[in-house]
GROMACS .gro file of N, CA and C in nm:
model
  537
    1UNK      N    1  12.097  10.768   6.158
    1UNK     CA    2  11.998  10.698   6.239
    1UNK      C    3  11.961  10.782   6.358
    2UNK      N    4  11.832  10.797   6.387
    2UNK     CA    5  11.783  10.878   6.498
    2UNK      C    6  11.755  10.785   6.617
    3UNK      N    7  11.804  10.822   6.730
    3UNK     CA    8  11.777  10.739   6.850
    3UNK      C    9  11.656  10.801   6.925
    4UNK      N   10  11.570  10.714   6.973
    4UNK     CA   11  11.455  10.756   7.048
    4UNK      C   12  11.487  10.769   7.197
    5UNK      N   13  11.426  10.863   7.257
    5UNK     CA   14  11.441  10.877   7.404
    5UNK      C   15  11.387  10.757   7.473
    6UNK      N   16  11.453  10.709   7.580
    6UNK     CA   17  11.405  10.581   7.643
    6UNK      C   18  11.279  10.597   7.729
    7UNK      N   19  11.228  10.720   7.751
    7UNK     CA   20  11.113  10.740   7.835
    7UNK      C   21  10.987  10.688   7.767
    8UNK      N   22  10.920  10.595   7.835
    8UNK     CA   23  10.796  10.541   7.786
    8UNK      C   24  10.677  10.589   7.868
    9UNK      N   25  10.703  10.627   7.990
    9UNK     CA   26  10.595  10.662   8.082
    9UNK      C   27  10.635  10.791   8.157
   10UNK      N   28  10.542  10.887   8.160
   10UNK     CA   29  10.561  11.009   8.237
   10UNK      C   30  10.470  11.000   8.359
   11UNK      N   31  10.531  10.999   8.476
   11UNK     CA   32  10.458  10.980   8.599
   11UNK      C   33  10.462  11.106   8.685
   12UNK      N   34  10.348  11.151   8.732
   12UNK     CA   35  10.343  11.272   8.818
   12UNK      C   36  10.295  11.236   8.954
   13UNK      N   37  10.348  11.308   9.050
   13UNK     CA   38  10.288  11.307   9.182
   13UNK      C   39  10.163  11.390   9.175
   14UNK      N   40  10.071  11.378   9.268
   14UNK     CA   41   9.949  11.460   9.266
   14UNK      C   42   9.963  11.583   9.350
   15UNK      N   43   9.982  11.566   9.482
   15UNK     CA   44   9.992  11.682   9.571
   15UNK      C   45  10.120  11.762   9.545
   16UNK      N   46  10.101  11.889   9.510
   16UNK     CA   47  10.214  11.979   9.483
   16UNK      C   48  10.257  11.981   9.338
   17UNK      N   49  10.205  11.888   9.258
   17UNK     CA   50  10.236  11.882   9.112
   17UNK      C   51  10.107  11.902   9.031
   18UNK      N   52  10.008  11.828   9.059
   18UNK     CA   53   9.880  11.836   8.990
   18UNK      C   54   9.782  11.923   9.072
   19UNK      N   55   9.789  11.911   9.200
   19UNK     CA   56   9.693  11.972   9.293
   19UNK      C   57   9.770  12.058   9.394
   20UNK      N   58   9.722  12.177   9.414
   20UNK     CA   59   9.775  12.262   9.519
   20UNK      C   60   9.725  12.205   9.653
   21UNK      N   61   9.817  12.195   9.746
   21UNK     CA   62   9.779  12.136   9.878
   21UNK      C   63   9.831  12.223   9.993
   22UNK      N   64   9.770  12.211  10.105
   22UNK     CA   65   9.820  12.271  10.229
   22UNK      C   66   9.912  12.162  10.285
   23UNK      N   67  10.032  12.200  10.325
   23UNK     CA   68  10.137  12.102  10.359
   23UNK      C   69  10.154  12.064  10.502
   24UNK      N   70  10.093  12.137  10.593
   24UNK     CA   71  10.117  12.106  10.735
   24UNK      C   72   9.987  12.100  10.811
   25UNK      N   73   9.992  12.038  10.929
   25UNK     CA   74   9.880  12.033  11.017
   25UNK      C   75   9.840  12.176  11.058
   26UNK      N   76   9.943  12.257  11.086
   26UNK     CA   77   9.916  12.393  11.126
   26UNK      C   78   9.841  12.469  11.017
   27UNK      N   79   9.886  12.453  10.895
   27UNK     CA   80   9.825  12.523  10.780
   27UNK      C   81   9.680  12.479  10.758
   28UNK      N   82   9.656  12.347  10.773
   28UNK     CA   83   9.519  12.299  10.752
   28UNK      C   84   9.425  12.338  10.868
   29UNK      N   85   9.477  12.331  10.988
   29UNK     CA   86   9.393  12.373  11.103
   29UNK      C   87   9.366  12.524  11.096
   30UNK      N   88   9.463  12.605  11.057
   30UNK     CA   89   9.445  12.748  11.042
   30UNK      C   90   9.335  12.773  10.933
   31UNK      N   91   9.340  12.695  10.825
   31UNK     CA   92   9.246  12.715  10.718
   31UNK      C   93   9.100  12.693  10.761
   32UNK      N   94   9.080  12.611  10.864
   32UNK     CA   95   8.942  12.588  10.912
   32UNK      C   96   8.912  12.669  11.041
   33UNK      N   97   8.996  12.767  11.072
   33UNK     CA   98   8.966  12.862  11.176
   33UNK      C   99   9.023  12.834  11.314
   34UNK      N  100   9.113  12.738  11.327
   34UNK     CA  101   9.173  12.709  11.456
   34UNK      C  102   9.272  12.823  11.489
   35UNK      N  103   9.260  12.889  11.605
   35UNK     CA  104   9.354  12.998  11.640
   35UNK      C  105   9.495  12.948  11.658
   36UNK      N  106   9.592  13.036  11.628
   36UNK     CA  107   9.732  13.004  11.635
   36UNK      C  108   9.778  12.957  11.771
   37UNK      N  109   9.725  13.013  11.879
   37UNK     CA  110   9.769  12.976  12.013
   37UNK      C  111   9.738  12.828  12.039
   38UNK      N  112   9.634  12.776  11.983
   38UNK     CA  113   9.602  12.632  12.000
   38UNK      C  114   9.705  12.546  11.921
   39UNK      N  115   9.743  12.593  11.804
   39UNK     CA  116   9.840  12.521  11.725
   39UNK      C  117   9.976  12.511  11.798
   40UNK      N  118  10.009  12.619  11.862
   40UNK     CA  119  10.138  12.624  11.936
   40UNK      C  120  10.142  12.532  12.055
   41UNK      N  121  10.023  12.490  12.104
   41UNK     CA  122  10.020  12.404  12.223
   41UNK      C  123  10.037  12.256  12.189
   42UNK      N  124  10.040  12.218  12.060
   42UNK     CA  125  10.061  12.081  12.019
   42UNK      C  126  10.206  12.046  12.040
   43UNK      N  127  10.233  11.944  12.122
   43UNK     CA  128  10.371  11.908  12.154
   43UNK      C  129  10.438  11.836  12.038
   44UNK      N  130  10.568  11.825  12.044
   44UNK     CA  131  10.644  11.750  11.943
   44UNK      C  132  10.608  11.605  11.945
   45UNK      N  133  10.579  11.549  12.064
   45UNK     CA  134  10.536  11.409  12.079
   45UNK      C  135  10.402  11.386  12.012
   46UNK      N  136  10.310  11.482  12.032
   46UNK     CA  137  10.181  11.470  11.970
   46UNK      C  138  10.191  11.482  11.817
   47UNK      N  139  10.276  11.572  11.768
   47UNK     CA  140  10.297  11.584  11.626
   47UNK      C  141  10.354  11.455  11.566
   48UNK      N  142  10.447  11.395  11.637
   48UNK     CA  143  10.507  11.270  11.588
   48UNK      C  144  10.399  11.162  11.585
   49UNK      N  145  10.320  11.153  11.687
   49UNK     CA  146  10.211  11.052  11.691
   49UNK      C  147  10.109  11.079  11.583
   50UNK      N  148  10.077  11.205  11.558
   50UNK     CA  149   9.983  11.241  11.452
   50UNK      C  150  10.039  11.201  11.316
   51UNK      N  151  10.165  11.232  11.292
   51UNK     CA  152  10.230  11.192  11.162
   51UNK      C  153  10.223  11.041  11.146
   52UNK      N  154  10.241  10.965  11.256
   52UNK     CA  155  10.231  10.819  11.247
   52UNK      C  156  10.095  10.774  11.204
   53UNK      N  157   9.986  10.838  11.260
   53UNK     CA  158   9.853  10.799  11.215
   53UNK      C  159   9.832  10.834  11.067
   54UNK      N  160   9.887  10.943  11.024
   54UNK     CA  161   9.869  10.989  10.888
   54UNK      C  162   9.945  10.894  10.792
   55UNK      N  163  10.061  10.851  10.832
   55UNK     CA  164  10.137  10.755  10.752
   55UNK      C  165  10.060  10.621  10.741
   56UNK      N  166  10.002  10.578  10.846
   56UNK     CA  167   9.925  10.455  10.839
   56UNK      C  168   9.806  10.470  10.749
   57UNK      N  169   9.742  10.587  10.751
   57UNK     CA  170   9.629  10.614  10.663
   57UNK      C  171   9.676  10.614  10.517
   58UNK      N  172   9.790  10.675  10.489
   58UNK     CA  173   9.841  10.678  10.353
   58UNK      C  174   9.885  10.541  10.303
   59UNK      N  175   9.917  10.452  10.392
   59UNK     CA  176   9.951  10.315  10.350
   59UNK      C  177   9.828  10.223  10.346
   60UNK      N  178   9.715  10.277  10.374
   60UNK     CA  179   9.594  10.199  10.370
   60UNK      C  180   9.564  10.112  10.491
   61UNK      N  181   9.644  10.134  10.593
   61UNK     CA  182   9.627  10.057  10.718
   61UNK      C  183   9.508  10.106  10.797
   62UNK      N  184   9.479  10.236  10.780
   62UNK     CA  185   9.360  10.297  10.840
   62UNK      C  186   9.269  10.347  10.732
   63UNK      N  187   9.142  10.305  10.733
   63UNK     CA  188   9.043  10.367  10.647
   63UNK      C  189   9.007  10.503  10.715
   64UNK      N  190   8.924  10.580  10.648
   64UNK     CA  191   8.891  10.715  10.693
   64UNK      C  192   8.850  10.720  10.840
   65UNK      N  193   8.746  10.646  10.881
   65UNK     CA  194   8.694  10.656  11.016
   65UNK      C  195   8.798  10.610  11.121
   66UNK      N  196   8.875  10.504  11.088
   66UNK     CA  197   8.979  10.462  11.182
   66UNK      C  198   9.086  10.565  11.197
   67UNK      N  199   9.126  10.626  11.083
   67UNK     CA  200   9.229  10.734  11.092
   67UNK      C  201   9.174  10.851  11.174
   68UNK      N  202   9.051  10.888  11.150
   68UNK     CA  203   8.993  11.004  11.220
   68UNK      C  204   8.987  10.978  11.370
   69UNK      N  205   8.951  10.855  11.409
   69UNK     CA  206   8.953  10.816  11.552
   69UNK      C  207   9.094  10.825  11.611
   70UNK      N  208   9.191  10.770  11.534
   70UNK     CA  209   9.330  10.769  11.583
   70UNK      C  210   9.385  10.913  11.590
   71UNK      N  211   9.361  10.994  11.490
   71UNK     CA  212   9.409  11.132  11.493
   71UNK      C  213   9.345  11.209  11.605
   72UNK      N  214   9.216  11.189  11.624
   72UNK     CA  215   9.147  11.261  11.734
   72UNK      C  216   9.201  11.211  11.869
   73UNK      N  217   9.236  11.082  11.879
   73UNK     CA  218   9.292  11.030  12.000
   73UNK      C  219   9.422  11.103  12.034
   74UNK      N  220   9.497  11.144  11.936
   74UNK     CA  221   9.624  11.213  11.958
   74UNK      C  222   9.599  11.362  11.987
   75UNK      N  223   9.503  11.423  11.917
   75UNK     CA  224   9.487  11.568  11.923
   75UNK      C  225   9.369  11.616  12.000
   76UNK      N  226   9.296  11.525  12.072
   76UNK     CA  227   9.170  11.561  12.139
   76UNK      C  228   9.189  11.674  12.241
   77UNK      N  229   9.306  11.688  12.295
   77UNK     CA  230   9.332  11.793  12.394
   77UNK      C  231   9.325  11.931  12.330
   78UNK      N  232   9.339  11.936  12.198
   78UNK     CA  233   9.349  12.062  12.127
   78UNK      C  234   9.230  12.094  12.034
   79UNK      N  235   9.180  11.993  11.966
   79UNK     CA  236   9.071  12.015  11.866
   79UNK      C  237   8.976  11.896  11.869
   80UNK      N  238   8.855  11.925  11.827
   80UNK     CA  239   8.753  11.818  11.827
   80UNK      C  240   8.763  11.737  11.697
   81UNK      N  241   8.690  11.627  11.694
   81UNK     CA  242   8.694  11.533  11.584
   81UNK      C  243   8.648  11.598  11.451
   82UNK      N  244   8.540  11.674  11.462
   82UNK     CA  245   8.488  11.743  11.344
   82UNK      C  246   8.589  11.840  11.284
   83UNK      N  247   8.660  11.909  11.366
   83UNK     CA  248   8.763  12.006  11.318
   83UNK      C  249   8.874  11.931  11.250
   84UNK      N  250   8.916  11.818  11.301
   84UNK     CA  251   9.020  11.738  11.236
   84UNK      C  252   8.970  11.692  11.100
   85UNK      N  253   8.844  11.649  11.090
   85UNK     CA  254   8.788  11.607  10.963
   85UNK      C  255   8.785  11.723  10.863
   86UNK      N  256   8.742  11.840  10.906
   86UNK     CA  257   8.740  11.957  10.818
   86UNK      C  258   8.881  11.996  10.774
   87UNK      N  259   8.976  11.986  10.866
   87UNK     CA  260   9.115  12.022  10.832
   87UNK      C  261   9.171  11.923  10.730
   88UNK      N  262   9.139  11.796  10.747
   88UNK     CA  263   9.183  11.694  10.652
   88UNK      C  264   9.128  11.724  10.511
   89UNK      N  265   9.005  11.761  10.506
   89UNK     CA  266   8.941  11.792  10.379
   89UNK      C  267   8.998  11.920  10.319
   90UNK      N  268   9.049  12.009  10.403
   90UNK     CA  269   9.107  12.136  10.356
   90UNK      C  270   9.247  12.122  10.300
   91UNK      N  271   9.307  12.005  10.308
   91UNK     CA  272   9.440  11.981  10.253
   91UNK      C  273   9.442  12.005  10.105
   92UNK      N  274   9.342  11.950  10.038
   92UNK     CA  275   9.334  11.968   9.890
   92UNK      C  276   9.273  12.101   9.856
   93UNK      N  277   9.351  12.189   9.792
   93UNK     CA  278   9.306  12.320   9.762
   93UNK      C  279   9.243  12.328   9.620
   94UNK      N  280   9.302  12.260   9.526
   94UNK     CA  281   9.242  12.257   9.391
   94UNK      C  282   9.350  12.225   9.287
   95UNK      N  283   9.304  12.185   9.171
   95UNK     CA  284   9.393  12.150   9.061
   95UNK      C  285   9.462  12.276   9.011
   96UNK      N  286   9.592  12.268   8.982
   96UNK     CA  287   9.665  12.379   8.923
   96UNK      C  288   9.608  12.404   8.785
   97UNK      N  289   9.588  12.534   8.749
   97UNK     CA  290   9.535  12.566   8.616
   97UNK      C  291   9.631  12.513   8.506
   98UNK      N  292   9.573  12.456   8.405
   98UNK     CA  293   9.651  12.412   8.288
   98UNK      C  294   9.713  12.275   8.299
   99UNK      N  295   9.707  12.212   8.415
   99UNK     CA  296   9.777  12.086   8.432
   99UNK      C  297   9.710  11.975   8.349
  100UNK      N  298   9.578  11.976   8.344
  100UNK     CA  299   9.507  11.874   8.261
  100UNK      C  300   9.546  11.889   8.116
  101UNK      N  301   9.554  12.010   8.068
  101UNK     CA  302   9.595  12.038   7.933
  101UNK      C  303   9.737  11.991   7.906
  102UNK      N  304   9.827  12.015   7.996
  102UNK     CA  305   9.966  11.974   7.988
  102UNK      C  306   9.979  11.823   7.982
  103UNK      N  307   9.905  11.753   8.066
  103UNK     CA  308   9.908  11.608   8.067
  103UNK      C  309   9.848  11.552   7.938
  104UNK      N  310   9.748  11.617   7.885
  104UNK     CA  311   9.695  11.576   7.754
  104UNK      C  312   9.795  11.595   7.643
  105UNK      N  313   9.873  11.702   7.647
  105UNK     CA  314   9.980  11.725   7.547
  105UNK      C  315  10.086  11.616   7.557
  106UNK      N  316  10.118  11.575   7.678
  106UNK     CA  317  10.216  11.466   7.697
  106UNK      C  318  10.164  11.339   7.631
  107UNK      N  319  10.039  11.311   7.655
  107UNK     CA  320   9.977  11.190   7.598
  107UNK      C  321   9.978  11.194   7.445
  108UNK      N  322   9.955  11.310   7.390
  108UNK     CA  323   9.951  11.323   7.246
  108UNK      C  324  10.087  11.304   7.179
  109UNK      N  325  10.194  11.311   7.258
  109UNK     CA  326  10.330  11.281   7.206
  109UNK      C  327  10.350  11.133   7.193
  110UNK      N  328  10.261  11.054   7.252
  110UNK     CA  329  10.273  10.909   7.247
  110UNK      C  330  10.324  10.852   7.378
  111UNK      N  331  10.354  10.937   7.473
  111UNK     CA  332  10.395  10.888   7.606
  111UNK      C  333  10.275  10.840   7.684
  112UNK      N  334  10.292  10.743   7.766
  112UNK     CA  335  10.194  10.694   7.861
  112UNK      C  336  10.199  10.779   7.985
  113UNK      N  337  10.085  10.817   8.043
  113UNK     CA  338  10.086  10.896   8.162
  113UNK      C  339  10.045  10.813   8.283
  114UNK      N  340  10.096  10.856   8.398
  114UNK     CA  341  10.063  10.784   8.523
  114UNK      C  342  10.076  10.882   8.640
  115UNK      N  343  10.020  10.839   8.754
  115UNK     CA  344  10.046  10.912   8.878
  115UNK      C  345  10.087  10.814   8.981
  116UNK      N  346  10.167  10.860   9.072
  116UNK     CA  347  10.207  10.782   9.192
  116UNK      C  348  10.210  10.882   9.304
  117UNK      N  349  10.121  10.869   9.401
  117UNK     CA  350  10.108  10.970   9.505
  117UNK      C  351  10.085  10.909   9.641
  118UNK      N  352  10.141  10.976   9.742
  118UNK     CA  353  10.110  10.940   9.878
  118UNK      C  354   9.976  11.007   9.910
  119UNK      N  355   9.874  10.930   9.933
  119UNK     CA  356   9.743  10.984   9.959
  119UNK      C  357   9.661  10.881  10.041
  120UNK      N  358   9.537  10.901  10.055
  120UNK     CA  359   9.449  10.814  10.134
  120UNK      C  360   9.314  10.798  10.068
  121UNK      N  361   9.232  10.711  10.125
  121UNK     CA  362   9.103  10.680  10.060
  121UNK      C  363   9.013  10.802  10.045
  122UNK      N  364   9.003  10.885  10.139
  122UNK     CA  365   8.913  11.000  10.130
  122UNK      C  366   8.962  11.103  10.027
  123UNK      N  367   9.087  11.130  10.028
  123UNK     CA  368   9.144  11.226   9.926
  123UNK      C  369   9.135  11.161   9.786
  124UNK      N  370   9.161  11.037   9.777
  124UNK     CA  371   9.157  10.967   9.643
  124UNK      C  372   9.020  10.987   9.582
  125UNK      N  373   8.915  10.974   9.661
  125UNK     CA  374   8.779  10.991   9.607
  125UNK      C  375   8.762  11.131   9.544
  126UNK      N  376   8.822  11.231   9.599
  126UNK     CA  377   8.815  11.364   9.541
  126UNK      C  378   8.911  11.380   9.424
  127UNK      N  379   9.030  11.320   9.434
  127UNK     CA  380   9.128  11.335   9.330
  127UNK      C  381   9.087  11.275   9.199
  128UNK      N  382   9.022  11.157   9.203
  128UNK     CA  383   8.987  11.089   9.077
  128UNK      C  384   8.884  11.168   9.002
  129UNK      N  385   8.816  11.265   9.058
  129UNK     CA  386   8.715  11.345   8.995
  129UNK      C  387   8.777  11.466   8.919
  130UNK      N  388   8.906  11.493   8.938
  130UNK     CA  389   8.967  11.609   8.880
  130UNK      C  390   8.984  11.591   8.725
  131UNK      N  391   8.976  11.700   8.650
  131UNK     CA  392   8.998  11.688   8.508
  131UNK      C  393   9.133  11.627   8.470
  132UNK      N  394   9.237  11.661   8.543
  132UNK     CA  395   9.371  11.606   8.514
  132UNK      C  396   9.371  11.453   8.519
  133UNK      N  397   9.294  11.395   8.607
  133UNK     CA  398   9.294  11.249   8.618
  133UNK      C  399   9.239  11.184   8.490
  134UNK      N  400   9.160  11.256   8.415
  134UNK     CA  401   9.112  11.206   8.288
  134UNK      C  402   9.226  11.190   8.188
  135UNK      N  403   9.336  11.255   8.211
  135UNK     CA  404   9.455  11.247   8.123
  135UNK      C  405   9.560  11.149   8.175
  136UNK      N  406   9.532  11.085   8.287
  136UNK     CA  407   9.627  10.990   8.351
  136UNK      C  408   9.578  10.851   8.327
  137UNK      N  409   9.659  10.774   8.259
  137UNK     CA  410   9.618  10.636   8.221
  137UNK      C  411   9.639  10.537   8.335
  138UNK      N  412   9.750  10.545   8.404
  138UNK     CA  413   9.780  10.455   8.514
  138UNK      C  414   9.772  10.534   8.643
  139UNK      N  415   9.678  10.498   8.728
  139UNK     CA  416   9.657  10.569   8.856
  139UNK      C  417   9.697  10.482   8.974
  140UNK      N  418   9.800  10.527   9.047
  140UNK     CA  419   9.851  10.451   9.158
  140UNK      C  420   9.871  10.541   9.280
  141UNK      N  421   9.841  10.488   9.396
  141UNK     CA  422   9.848  10.566   9.520
  141UNK      C  423   9.895  10.477   9.633
  142UNK      N  424   9.958  10.542   9.729
  142UNK     CA  425  10.016  10.470   9.839
  142UNK      C  426   9.913  10.383   9.919
  143UNK      N  427   9.794  10.437   9.939
  143UNK     CA  428   9.696  10.359  10.016
  143UNK      C  429   9.649  10.236   9.937
  144UNK      N  430   9.662  10.239   9.807
  144UNK     CA  431   9.622  10.122   9.723
  144UNK      C  432   9.738  10.021   9.713
  145UNK      N  433   9.860  10.069   9.716
  145UNK     CA  434   9.979   9.983   9.706
  145UNK      C  435  10.029   9.931   9.842
  146UNK      N  436   9.982   9.992   9.948
  146UNK     CA  437  10.021   9.947  10.084
  146UNK      C  438  10.157   9.993  10.127
  147UNK      N  439  10.216  10.088  10.059
  147UNK     CA  440  10.345  10.147  10.099
  147UNK      C  441  10.351  10.289  10.049
  148UNK      N  442  10.444  10.367  10.103
  148UNK     CA  443  10.446  10.510  10.065
  148UNK      C  444  10.587  10.556  10.026
  149UNK      N  445  10.588  10.662   9.949
  149UNK     CA  446  10.718  10.723   9.908
  149UNK      C  447  10.778  10.785  10.035
  150UNK      N  448  10.909  10.779  10.050
  150UNK     CA  449  11.009  10.736   9.955
  150UNK      C  450  11.057  10.592   9.972
  151UNK      N  451  10.978  10.507  10.034
  151UNK     CA  452  11.017  10.367  10.051
  151UNK      C  453  11.032  10.303   9.913
  152UNK      N  454  11.141  10.234   9.892
  152UNK     CA  455  11.169  10.176   9.764
  152UNK      C  456  11.060  10.075   9.719
  153UNK      N  457  10.991  10.017   9.811
  153UNK     CA  458  10.889   9.919   9.778
  153UNK      C  459  10.779   9.974   9.691
  154UNK      N  460  10.745  10.103   9.714
  154UNK     CA  461  10.637  10.158   9.632
  154UNK      C  462  10.681  10.181   9.485
  155UNK      N  463  10.809  10.212   9.464
  155UNK     CA  464  10.857  10.228   9.328
  155UNK      C  465  10.863  10.092   9.254
  156UNK      N  466  10.901   9.987   9.325
  156UNK     CA  467  10.903   9.854   9.268
  156UNK      C  468  10.761   9.808   9.235
  157UNK      N  469  10.670   9.836   9.325
  157UNK     CA  470  10.529   9.796   9.299
  157UNK      C  471  10.477   9.872   9.180
  158UNK      N  472  10.511  10.000   9.168
  158UNK     CA  473  10.468  10.083   9.054
  158UNK      C  474  10.523  10.029   8.924
  159UNK      N  475  10.652   9.994   8.921
  159UNK     CA  476  10.710   9.938   8.804
  159UNK      C  477  10.642   9.807   8.760
  160UNK      N  478  10.612   9.725   8.856
  160UNK     CA  479  10.544   9.597   8.830
  160UNK      C  480  10.406   9.628   8.776
  161UNK      N  481  10.331   9.718   8.835
  161UNK     CA  482  10.195   9.747   8.793
  161UNK      C  483  10.188   9.807   8.653
  162UNK      N  484  10.290   9.889   8.617
  162UNK     CA  485  10.288   9.954   8.488
  162UNK      C  486  10.362   9.875   8.378
  163UNK      N  487  10.444   9.780   8.420
  163UNK     CA  488  10.526   9.705   8.324
  163UNK      C  489  10.644   9.786   8.266
  164UNK      N  490  10.675   9.895   8.330
  164UNK     CA  491  10.791   9.977   8.287
  164UNK      C  492  10.902   9.972   8.390
  165UNK      N  493  11.026   9.963   8.343
  165UNK     CA  494  11.140   9.969   8.433
  165UNK      C  495  11.175  10.113   8.467
  166UNK      N  496  11.254  10.126   8.575
  166UNK     CA  497  11.289  10.262   8.619
  166UNK      C  498  11.351  10.348   8.515
  167UNK      N  499  11.434  10.292   8.425
  167UNK     CA  500  11.500  10.374   8.320
  167UNK      C  501  11.401  10.419   8.212
  168UNK      N  502  11.279  10.367   8.212
  168UNK     CA  503  11.177  10.404   8.112
  168UNK      C  504  11.080  10.504   8.167
  169UNK      N  505  11.093  10.544   8.294
  169UNK     CA  506  10.998  10.630   8.358
  169UNK      C  507  11.056  10.767   8.390
  170UNK      N  508  10.986  10.874   8.353
  170UNK     CA  509  11.020  11.005   8.395
  170UNK      C  510  10.921  11.036   8.508
  171UNK      N  511  10.976  11.057   8.627
  171UNK     CA  512  10.892  11.079   8.746
  171UNK      C  513  10.906  11.222   8.791
  172UNK      N  514  10.796  11.291   8.803
  172UNK     CA  515  10.792  11.432   8.841
  172UNK      C  516  10.725  11.444   8.977
  173UNK      N  517  10.801  11.491   9.075
  173UNK     CA  518  10.751  11.506   9.212
  173UNK      C  519  10.800  11.638   9.266
  174UNK      N  520  10.730  11.695   9.362
  174UNK     CA  521  10.771  11.822   9.417
  174UNK      C  522  10.866  11.807   9.533
  175UNK      N  523  10.887  11.683   9.579
  175UNK     CA  524  10.978  11.659   9.692
  175UNK      C  525  11.102  11.582   9.642
  176UNK      N  526  11.217  11.635   9.663
  176UNK     CA  527  11.339  11.578   9.614
  176UNK      C  528  11.362  11.434   9.669
  177UNK      N  529  11.326  11.414   9.795
  177UNK     CA  530  11.349  11.279   9.853
  177UNK      C  531  11.261  11.173   9.789
  178UNK      N  532  11.157  11.211   9.719
  178UNK     CA  533  11.071  11.114   9.648
  178UNK      C  534  11.120  11.083   9.507
  179UNK      N  535  11.219  11.158   9.464
  179UNK     CA  536  11.271  11.131   9.328
  179UNK      C  537  11.390  11.047   9.344
   0.00000   0.00000   0.00000
């Protein structure tokens, strides 16, 4: 008798797994031309406050304009609102080559595909247009679920939304703390 593997659903993170991203505020600001000396002037308190606004955006508590206002309120001493918006848009670099094909191959084995990602409304609009998303059957994101990884609540919400238990899900993420 042959036993079947218990995995019913293969779930991928988007940033760092499906899409190449810039990972830090410094990297995104640099990408839009902000000089290094300005980046060095951002205090640890300002960085902490900025991360707080970003977390609220990822949980759907701030829509795009509200987040942009809050982020600018924190960083106004260093960069203007338009630069923050351009830096935010520069986070997404592009889909990794071959990832859509790989997800399609997973689907052809009979596995169900899904994504679970910490993201926000503006990035989501761009992400859903990627070829790889055409191979993802269940699309879930932190801003839609109202919580973010690695909080256990997002994994429970994902299980409920997909109808699969944790032991039936293979979750692929680029950050160990999210696994």
